[in-house]
Amino acid sequence: MLRDTLKTLLAAYGPTGSEHAVAEAVKGLLEGHVDSMHTDHMGNLIVEKFGSDPDGRRVMFSAHMDHIGLVVTNIEKEGFLRVSNVGGISPAYAWRRKVVFGDGTPGVCVVEPNPKDNSQPGLEHLFIDIGAESREEAEKMVQIGDIAVYAPDFIPLGKHRVASPAMDDRCACALLVEMLLYAEDQKNTIVGVFSTQEEVGLRGAGVAAFNSQPDVGLALDVTAWGDTPEVKYPAVKLGQGPAVKIMDRSMIASPSVREALFEAALAAGVQVQREVLAYGGTDGGAIQTSRGGVPTGTLSIPCRYVHSAVETIDMRDMEGALKVLLQFIDRV
Ligand code: CO
Ligand code: ZN
């Protein structure tokens, strides 16, 4: 079940560069259901489900396992941790949040008072309080270089929606797991990449695409929203179906892949949205320019409050996306 898979994957600790626990969780779900499974030097988990056609294509799907975090840069003599960002952490979203380190050590992320002016606090004004009363005590709990993430959560909202940290991009990891479980008798070979280090520049997917030599690529990721107070852009709404990306700052989607997605949606009877995002990127950007170039697109899950601890999606968009993906495999 999509919802259970999502819940399992959201619970795993996996900041950028430390995605191991997420990979283990995915392996547990896919064991015995795919034809090959291996981890490369970047930590990407790459699985294959062979197609029935010997002349079939290799279709790479990529969903990133990592999510944004706060790395410890310095421990002050009073025991407070100074931090920097790993990926796109917004200080305004980070303060007064519960965070957790890889070994389960909890902390609270706080911001210094900023009385001089009313400007937004920068990352340099953030610190994590882990309850230590001195540097010596803190050093027994945490070291410089350790990464804290927003503490895992799973908040059902209304009938169809769920809020959680790490929804970017564990919701797509869940989608990819379910697609691999459901796909049957497909002609093309599915190359499922659970990628690493997307949040710092699509690093894992680039390596995975180079090594996997796909004929076609498709990134699976969240996109922004335009349906809350004072937010009208991009023209993407929750619950209106997954979004076919036209372009963002990492990629202009290859027309052949984009059209195959629209055809797949039509065949699946799923409503999709058209997405133009004036910022951001996905693994698609790295896949498309790998080796001699790979026709590539992105299917997006609309997500509110991206890069906060309450990233919110609609499960109907997830279910729609799964149907579209199953139709897409043999349409490229
Ligand atoms: Co992100
Ligand atoms: Zn993402």
PDB file of C-alpha atoms and ligand atoms in Angstrom, residues 64 168-169 198-199 221-222 281 307, ligand 2:
ATOM      1  CA  HIS A  64      16.121  10.985  -4.342  1.00  0.00           C
ATOM      2  CA  ASP A 168      10.680  15.852  -0.547  1.00  0.00           C
ATOM      3  CA  ASP A 169      11.475  13.297  -1.837  1.00  0.00           C
ATOM      4  CA  GLU A 198      20.075  15.611  -4.932  1.00  0.00           C
ATOM      5  CA  GLU A 199      19.700  18.560  -2.570  1.00  0.00           C
ATOM      6  CA  ASP A 221      10.092  14.661  -7.361  1.00  0.00           C
ATOM      7  CA  VAL A 222       7.901  17.146  -5.576  1.00  0.00           C
ATOM      8  CA  GLY A 281      15.629  21.482 -10.326  1.00  0.00           C
ATOM      9  CA  HIS A 307      11.704  22.353   2.524  1.00  0.00           C
TER      10      HIS A 307
HETATM   11 ZN    ZN B   2      13.334  16.871  -4.155  1.00  0.00          ZN
END
